Coordinates of N, CA and C in Angstrom, one line a residue:
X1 N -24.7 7.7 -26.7 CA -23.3 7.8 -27.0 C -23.1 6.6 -28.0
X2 N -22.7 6.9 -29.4 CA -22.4 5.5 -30.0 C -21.3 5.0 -29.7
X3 N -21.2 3.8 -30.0 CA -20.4 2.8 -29.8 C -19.0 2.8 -31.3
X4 N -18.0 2.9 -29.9 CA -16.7 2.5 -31.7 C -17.4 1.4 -32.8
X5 N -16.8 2.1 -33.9 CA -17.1 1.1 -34.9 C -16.6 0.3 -35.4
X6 N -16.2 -0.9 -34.8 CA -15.0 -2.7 -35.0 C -14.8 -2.4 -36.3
X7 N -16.3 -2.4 -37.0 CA -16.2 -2.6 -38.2 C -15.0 -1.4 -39.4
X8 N -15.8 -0.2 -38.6 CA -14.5 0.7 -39.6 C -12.9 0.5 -39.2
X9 N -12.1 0.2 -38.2 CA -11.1 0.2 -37.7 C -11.0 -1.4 -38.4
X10 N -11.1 -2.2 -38.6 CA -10.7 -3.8 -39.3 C -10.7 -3.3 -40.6
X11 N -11.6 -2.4 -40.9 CA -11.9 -1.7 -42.8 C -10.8 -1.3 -43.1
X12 N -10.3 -0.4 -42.1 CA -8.9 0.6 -42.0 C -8.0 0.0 -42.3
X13 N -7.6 -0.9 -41.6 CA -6.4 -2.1 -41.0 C -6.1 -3.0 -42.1
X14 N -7.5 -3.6 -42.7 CA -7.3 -4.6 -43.9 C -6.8 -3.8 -45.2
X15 N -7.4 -2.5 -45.3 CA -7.6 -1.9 -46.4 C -5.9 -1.8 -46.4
X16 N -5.4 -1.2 -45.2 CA -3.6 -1.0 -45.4 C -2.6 -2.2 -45.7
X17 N -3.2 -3.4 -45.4 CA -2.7 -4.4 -45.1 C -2.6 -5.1 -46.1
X18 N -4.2 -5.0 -47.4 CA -4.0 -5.6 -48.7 C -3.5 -4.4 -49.6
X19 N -2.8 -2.9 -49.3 CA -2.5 -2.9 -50.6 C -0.5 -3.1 -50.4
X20 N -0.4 -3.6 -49.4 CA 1.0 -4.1 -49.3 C 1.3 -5.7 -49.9
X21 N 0.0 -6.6 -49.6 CA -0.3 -7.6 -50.2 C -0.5 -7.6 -51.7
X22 N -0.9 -6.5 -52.0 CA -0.8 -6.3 -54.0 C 0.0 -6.0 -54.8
X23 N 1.1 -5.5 -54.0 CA 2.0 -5.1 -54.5 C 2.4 -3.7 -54.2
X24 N 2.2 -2.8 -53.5 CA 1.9 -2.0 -53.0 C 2.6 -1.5 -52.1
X25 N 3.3 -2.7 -52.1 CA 4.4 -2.1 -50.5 C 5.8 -0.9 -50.6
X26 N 6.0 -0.6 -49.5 CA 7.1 0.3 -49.4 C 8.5 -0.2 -48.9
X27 N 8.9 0.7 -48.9 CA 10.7 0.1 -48.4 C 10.2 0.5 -46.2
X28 N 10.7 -0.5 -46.0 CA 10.4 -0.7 -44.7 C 10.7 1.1 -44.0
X29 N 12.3 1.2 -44.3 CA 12.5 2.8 -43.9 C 11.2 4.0 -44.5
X30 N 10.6 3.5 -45.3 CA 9.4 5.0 -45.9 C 8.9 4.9 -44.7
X31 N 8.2 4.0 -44.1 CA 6.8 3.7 -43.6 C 6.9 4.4 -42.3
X32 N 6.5 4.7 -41.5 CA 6.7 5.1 -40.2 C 6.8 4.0 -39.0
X33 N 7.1 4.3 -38.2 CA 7.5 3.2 -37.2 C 6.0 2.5 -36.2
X34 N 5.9 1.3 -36.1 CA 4.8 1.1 -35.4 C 4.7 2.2 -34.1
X35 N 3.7 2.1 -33.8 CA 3.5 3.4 -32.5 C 3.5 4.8 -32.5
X36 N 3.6 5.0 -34.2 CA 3.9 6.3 -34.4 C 2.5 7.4 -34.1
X37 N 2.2 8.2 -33.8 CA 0.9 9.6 -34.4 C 1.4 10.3 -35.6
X38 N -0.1 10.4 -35.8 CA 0.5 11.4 -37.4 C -1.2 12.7 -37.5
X39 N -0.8 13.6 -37.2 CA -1.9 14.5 -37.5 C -2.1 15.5 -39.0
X40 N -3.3 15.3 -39.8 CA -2.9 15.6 -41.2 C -4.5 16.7 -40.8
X41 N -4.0 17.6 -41.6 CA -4.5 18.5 -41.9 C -5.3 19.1 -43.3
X42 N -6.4 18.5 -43.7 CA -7.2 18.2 -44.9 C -7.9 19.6 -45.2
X43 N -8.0 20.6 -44.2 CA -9.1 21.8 -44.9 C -7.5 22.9 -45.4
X44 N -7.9 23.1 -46.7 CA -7.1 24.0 -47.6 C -7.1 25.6 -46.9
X45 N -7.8 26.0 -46.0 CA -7.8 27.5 -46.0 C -7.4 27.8 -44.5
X46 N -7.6 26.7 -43.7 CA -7.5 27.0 -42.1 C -6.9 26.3 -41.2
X47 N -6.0 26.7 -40.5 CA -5.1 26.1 -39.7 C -5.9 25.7 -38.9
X48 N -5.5 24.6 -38.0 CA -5.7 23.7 -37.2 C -4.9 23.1 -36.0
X49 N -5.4 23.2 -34.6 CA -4.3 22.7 -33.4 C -4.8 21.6 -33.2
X50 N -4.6 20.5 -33.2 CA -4.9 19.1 -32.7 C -4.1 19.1 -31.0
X51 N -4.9 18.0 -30.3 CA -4.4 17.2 -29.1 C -4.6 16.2 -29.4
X52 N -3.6 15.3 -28.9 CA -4.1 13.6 -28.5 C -3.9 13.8 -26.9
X53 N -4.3 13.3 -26.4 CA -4.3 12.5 -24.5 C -4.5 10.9 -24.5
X54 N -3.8 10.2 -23.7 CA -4.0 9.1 -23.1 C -4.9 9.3 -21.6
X55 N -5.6 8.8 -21.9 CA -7.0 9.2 -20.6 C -7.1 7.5 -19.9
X56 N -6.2 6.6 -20.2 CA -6.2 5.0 -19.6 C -5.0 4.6 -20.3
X57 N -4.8 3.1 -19.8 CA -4.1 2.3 -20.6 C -4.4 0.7 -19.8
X58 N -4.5 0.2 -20.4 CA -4.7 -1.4 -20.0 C -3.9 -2.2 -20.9
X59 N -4.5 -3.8 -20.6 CA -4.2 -4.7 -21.4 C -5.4 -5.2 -22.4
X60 N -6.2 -4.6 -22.5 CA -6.9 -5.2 -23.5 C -8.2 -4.0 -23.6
X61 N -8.6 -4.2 -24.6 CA -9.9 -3.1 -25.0 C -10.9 -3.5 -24.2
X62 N -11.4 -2.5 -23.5 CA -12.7 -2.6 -22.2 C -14.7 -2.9 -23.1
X63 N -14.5 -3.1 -21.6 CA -16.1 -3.2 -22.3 C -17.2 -2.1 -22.6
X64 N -17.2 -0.6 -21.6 CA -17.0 0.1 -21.7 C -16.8 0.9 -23.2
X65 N -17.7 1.5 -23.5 CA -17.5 2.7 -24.9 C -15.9 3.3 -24.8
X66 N -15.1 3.4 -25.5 CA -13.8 3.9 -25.7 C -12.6 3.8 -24.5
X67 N -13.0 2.7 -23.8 CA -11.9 1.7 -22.3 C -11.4 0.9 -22.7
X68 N -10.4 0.9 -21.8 CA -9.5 -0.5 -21.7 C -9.7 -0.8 -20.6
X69 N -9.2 -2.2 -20.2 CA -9.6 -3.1 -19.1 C -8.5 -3.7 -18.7
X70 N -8.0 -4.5 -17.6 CA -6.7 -4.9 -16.9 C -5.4 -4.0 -16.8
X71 N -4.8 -4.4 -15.8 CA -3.7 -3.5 -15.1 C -2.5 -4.0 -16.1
X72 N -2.2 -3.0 -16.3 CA -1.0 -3.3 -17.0 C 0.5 -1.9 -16.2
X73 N 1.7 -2.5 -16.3 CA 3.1 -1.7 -15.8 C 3.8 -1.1 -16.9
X74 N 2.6 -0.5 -17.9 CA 3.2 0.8 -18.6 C 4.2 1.9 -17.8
X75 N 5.1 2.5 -18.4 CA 6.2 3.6 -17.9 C 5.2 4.7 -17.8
X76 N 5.3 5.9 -16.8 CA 4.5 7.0 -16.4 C 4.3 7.7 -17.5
X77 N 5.5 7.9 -18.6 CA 4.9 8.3 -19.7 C 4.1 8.3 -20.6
X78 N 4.3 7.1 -20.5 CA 2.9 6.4 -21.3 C 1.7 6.5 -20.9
X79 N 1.6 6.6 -19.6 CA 0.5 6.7 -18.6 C -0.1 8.4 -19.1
X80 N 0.7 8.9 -19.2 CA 0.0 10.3 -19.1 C 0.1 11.2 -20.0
X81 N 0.7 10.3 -21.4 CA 1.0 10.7 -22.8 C 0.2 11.8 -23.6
X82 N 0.9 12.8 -23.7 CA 0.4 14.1 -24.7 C 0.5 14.5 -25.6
X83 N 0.0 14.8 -26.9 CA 0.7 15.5 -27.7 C 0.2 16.4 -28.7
X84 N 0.8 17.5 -29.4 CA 0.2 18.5 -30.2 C 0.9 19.0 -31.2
X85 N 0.3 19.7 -31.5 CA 0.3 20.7 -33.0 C -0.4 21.5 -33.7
X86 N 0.5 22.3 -34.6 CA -0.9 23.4 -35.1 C -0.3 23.5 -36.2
X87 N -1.3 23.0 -37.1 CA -0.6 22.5 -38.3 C -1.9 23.6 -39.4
X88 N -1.0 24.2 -40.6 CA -1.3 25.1 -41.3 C -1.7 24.1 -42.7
X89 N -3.2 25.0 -43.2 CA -3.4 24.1 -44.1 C -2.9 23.4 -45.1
X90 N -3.9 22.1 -44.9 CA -2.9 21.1 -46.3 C -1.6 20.2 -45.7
X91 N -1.1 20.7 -44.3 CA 0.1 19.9 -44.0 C 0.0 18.7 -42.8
X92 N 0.6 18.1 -42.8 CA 0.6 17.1 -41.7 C 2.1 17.1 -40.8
X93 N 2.3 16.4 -40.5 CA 2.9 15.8 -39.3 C 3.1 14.6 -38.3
X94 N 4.3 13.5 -38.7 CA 4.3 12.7 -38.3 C 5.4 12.7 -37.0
X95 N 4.8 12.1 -35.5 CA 5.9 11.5 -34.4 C 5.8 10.5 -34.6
X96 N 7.3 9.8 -34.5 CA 7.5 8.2 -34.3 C 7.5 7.8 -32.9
X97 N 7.1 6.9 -33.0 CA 7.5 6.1 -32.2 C 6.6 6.6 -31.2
X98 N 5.3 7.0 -30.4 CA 5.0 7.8 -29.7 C 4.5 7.1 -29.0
X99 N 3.8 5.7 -28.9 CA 3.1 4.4 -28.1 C 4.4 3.5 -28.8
X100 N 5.0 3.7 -27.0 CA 6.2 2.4 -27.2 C 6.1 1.4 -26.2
X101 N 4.8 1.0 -26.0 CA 4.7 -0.4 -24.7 C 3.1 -0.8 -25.7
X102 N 3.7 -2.8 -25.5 CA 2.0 -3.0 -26.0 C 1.0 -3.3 -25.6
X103 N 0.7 -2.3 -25.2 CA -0.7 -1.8 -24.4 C -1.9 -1.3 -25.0
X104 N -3.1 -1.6 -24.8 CA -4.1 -0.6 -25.1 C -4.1 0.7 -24.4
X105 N -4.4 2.0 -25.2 CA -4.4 3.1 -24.9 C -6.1 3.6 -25.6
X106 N -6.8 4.0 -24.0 CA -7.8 5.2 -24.6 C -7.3 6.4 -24.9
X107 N -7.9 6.7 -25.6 CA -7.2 8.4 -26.7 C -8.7 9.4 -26.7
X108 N -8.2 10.6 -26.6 CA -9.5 11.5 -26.4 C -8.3 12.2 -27.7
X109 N -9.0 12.9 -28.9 CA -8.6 13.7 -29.4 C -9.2 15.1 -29.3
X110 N -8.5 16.3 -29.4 CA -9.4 17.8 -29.6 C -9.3 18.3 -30.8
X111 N -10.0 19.2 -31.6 CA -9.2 20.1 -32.2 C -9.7 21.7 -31.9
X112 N -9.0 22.4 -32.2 CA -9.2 24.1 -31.7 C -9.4 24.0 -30.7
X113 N -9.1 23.1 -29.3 CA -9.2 23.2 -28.0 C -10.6 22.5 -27.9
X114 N -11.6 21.9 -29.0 CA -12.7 21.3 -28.9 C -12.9 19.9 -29.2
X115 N -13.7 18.9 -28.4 CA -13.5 17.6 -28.7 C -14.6 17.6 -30.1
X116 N -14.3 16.9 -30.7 CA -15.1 16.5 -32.1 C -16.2 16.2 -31.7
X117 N -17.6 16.4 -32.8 CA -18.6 16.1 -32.7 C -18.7 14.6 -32.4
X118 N -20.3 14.1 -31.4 CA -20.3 13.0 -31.7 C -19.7 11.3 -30.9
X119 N -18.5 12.2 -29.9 CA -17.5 11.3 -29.5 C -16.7 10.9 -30.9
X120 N -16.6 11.6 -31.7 CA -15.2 11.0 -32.7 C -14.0 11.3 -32.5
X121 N -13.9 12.0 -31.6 CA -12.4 11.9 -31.0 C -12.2 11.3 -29.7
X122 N -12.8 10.0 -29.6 CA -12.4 8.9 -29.0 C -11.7 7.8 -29.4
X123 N -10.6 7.0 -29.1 CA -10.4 5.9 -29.5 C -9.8 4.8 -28.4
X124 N -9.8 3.4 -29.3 CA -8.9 2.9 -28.5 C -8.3 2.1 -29.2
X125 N -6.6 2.2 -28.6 CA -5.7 1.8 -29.7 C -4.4 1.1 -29.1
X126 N -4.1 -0.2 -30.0 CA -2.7 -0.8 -29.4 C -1.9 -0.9 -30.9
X127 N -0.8 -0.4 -30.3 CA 0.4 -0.2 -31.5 C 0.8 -1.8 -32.3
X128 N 0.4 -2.6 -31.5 CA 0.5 -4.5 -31.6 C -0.6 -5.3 -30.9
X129 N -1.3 -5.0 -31.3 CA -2.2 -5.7 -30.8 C -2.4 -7.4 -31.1
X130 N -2.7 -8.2 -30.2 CA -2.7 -9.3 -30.0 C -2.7 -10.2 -31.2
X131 N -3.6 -10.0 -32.0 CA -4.1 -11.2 -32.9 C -3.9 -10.7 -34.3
X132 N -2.7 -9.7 -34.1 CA -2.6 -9.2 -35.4 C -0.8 -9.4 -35.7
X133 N -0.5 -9.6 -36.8 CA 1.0 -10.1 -37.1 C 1.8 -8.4 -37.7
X134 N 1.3 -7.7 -37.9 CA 2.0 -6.2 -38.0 C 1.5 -4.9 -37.2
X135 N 2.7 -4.1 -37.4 CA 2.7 -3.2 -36.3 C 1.2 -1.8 -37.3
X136 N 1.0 -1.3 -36.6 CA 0.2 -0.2 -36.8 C 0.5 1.5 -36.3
X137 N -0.4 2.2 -36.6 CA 0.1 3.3 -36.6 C -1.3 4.5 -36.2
X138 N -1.3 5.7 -35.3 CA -2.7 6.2 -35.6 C -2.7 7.7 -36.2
X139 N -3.9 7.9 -36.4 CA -3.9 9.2 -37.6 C -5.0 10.2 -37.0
X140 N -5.0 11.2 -36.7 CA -6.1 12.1 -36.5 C -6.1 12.9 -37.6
X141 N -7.2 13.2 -38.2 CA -7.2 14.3 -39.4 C -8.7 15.1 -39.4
X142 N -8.7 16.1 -39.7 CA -9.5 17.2 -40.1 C -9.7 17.5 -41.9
X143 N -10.4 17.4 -42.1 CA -11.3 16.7 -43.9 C -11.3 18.6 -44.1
X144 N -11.8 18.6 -45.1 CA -11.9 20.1 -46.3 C -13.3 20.6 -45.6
X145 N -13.9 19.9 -44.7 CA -14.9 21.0 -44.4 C -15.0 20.6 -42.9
X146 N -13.9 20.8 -42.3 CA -13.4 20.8 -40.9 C -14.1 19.4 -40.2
X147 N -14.5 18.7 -40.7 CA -14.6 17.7 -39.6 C -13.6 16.8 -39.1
X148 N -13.6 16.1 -38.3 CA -12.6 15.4 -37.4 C -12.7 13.9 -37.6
X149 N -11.6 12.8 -37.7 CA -12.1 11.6 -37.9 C -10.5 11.2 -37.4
X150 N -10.5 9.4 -37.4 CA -9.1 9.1 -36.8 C -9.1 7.6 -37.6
X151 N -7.8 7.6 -37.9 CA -7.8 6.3 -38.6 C -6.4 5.5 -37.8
X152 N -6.7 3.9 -38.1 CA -5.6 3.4 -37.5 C -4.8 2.6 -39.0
X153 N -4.0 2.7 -38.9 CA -3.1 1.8 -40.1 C -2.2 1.3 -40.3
X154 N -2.2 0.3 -41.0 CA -0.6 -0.9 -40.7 C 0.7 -0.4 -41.0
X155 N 1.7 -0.9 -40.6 CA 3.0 -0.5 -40.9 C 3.9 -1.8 -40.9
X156 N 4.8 -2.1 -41.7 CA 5.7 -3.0 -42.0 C 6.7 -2.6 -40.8
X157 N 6.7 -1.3 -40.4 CA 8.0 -1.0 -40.0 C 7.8 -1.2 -38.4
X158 N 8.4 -2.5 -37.8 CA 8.6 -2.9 -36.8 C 8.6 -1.5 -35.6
X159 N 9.8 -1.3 -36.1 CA 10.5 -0.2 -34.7 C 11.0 -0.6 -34.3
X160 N 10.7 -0.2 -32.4 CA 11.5 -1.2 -31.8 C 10.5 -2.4 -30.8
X161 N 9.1 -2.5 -31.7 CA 8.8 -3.5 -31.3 C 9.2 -4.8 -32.3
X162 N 8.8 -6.0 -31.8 CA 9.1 -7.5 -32.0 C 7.7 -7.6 -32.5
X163 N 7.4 -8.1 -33.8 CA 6.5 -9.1 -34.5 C 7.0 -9.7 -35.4

């Protein structure tokens, strides 16, 4: 089973983070709200049903392949967080606001009712995470020749969290 890759998720995170630093940035209202999902739909000819699940939630990323670790008093919602869509080629879809406690969450994604090759539709993900000064955001997407991938990315736009 491979191991998440630190390295692509910091690639992700920086890469969003300096082109706001370049000049690049948006009006706070464009951006989506920290905590938000966004499921995008990349193959041109074939619809697509995505899942996300919360399968954990802790206080901090586990040691464990795609866990978190320590007890945390997330709301039952959060605990047992779902969501979907069946998104027709080429289009996406963003929910705000969808991780509103800052917590780590393990995330299993599916698409067509199938988890992605590989373990890539595993993650683990905090809307504010500790040692970072802006809010974030996550992405599940499906590429032009159906594969599955997830990205996480910065957001100026607070919400209703505090950084």
């Amino acid at each position: 089973m491979p191991s998440m890759n630190r390295r692509a998720v910091l690639t992700a995170v920086s890469t969003a983070s300096l082109g706001s630093i370049a000049g690049c940035s948006l009006d706070q209202s464009d951006e989506p709200p920290t905590g938000s999902l966004r499921f995008v739909n990349n193959d041109e000819t074939v619809p697509h049903s995505f899942t996300m699940r919360v399968t954990d939630v802790g206080t901090a990323p586990g040691e464990e392949t795609y866990g978190v670790s320590g007890q945390t008093t997330v709301s039952p919602a959060q605990q047992n967080l779902t969501a979907s869509a069946t998104l027709e080629p080429g289009s996406s879809e963003t929910y705000d606001s969808v991780f509103t406690e800052p917590a780590w969450y393990a995330i299993e994604f599916t698409v067509d009712d199938q988890p992605p090759a590989d373990e890539g539709g595993h993650v683990v993900y905090s809307p504010v995470p500790d040692d970072e000064p802006i809010g974030r955001m996550l992405t599940g997407k499906v590429g032009s020749n159906g594969g599955f991938w997830w990205t996480i990315s910065a957001t100026e736009n607070a919400g209703t969290f505090d950084f």
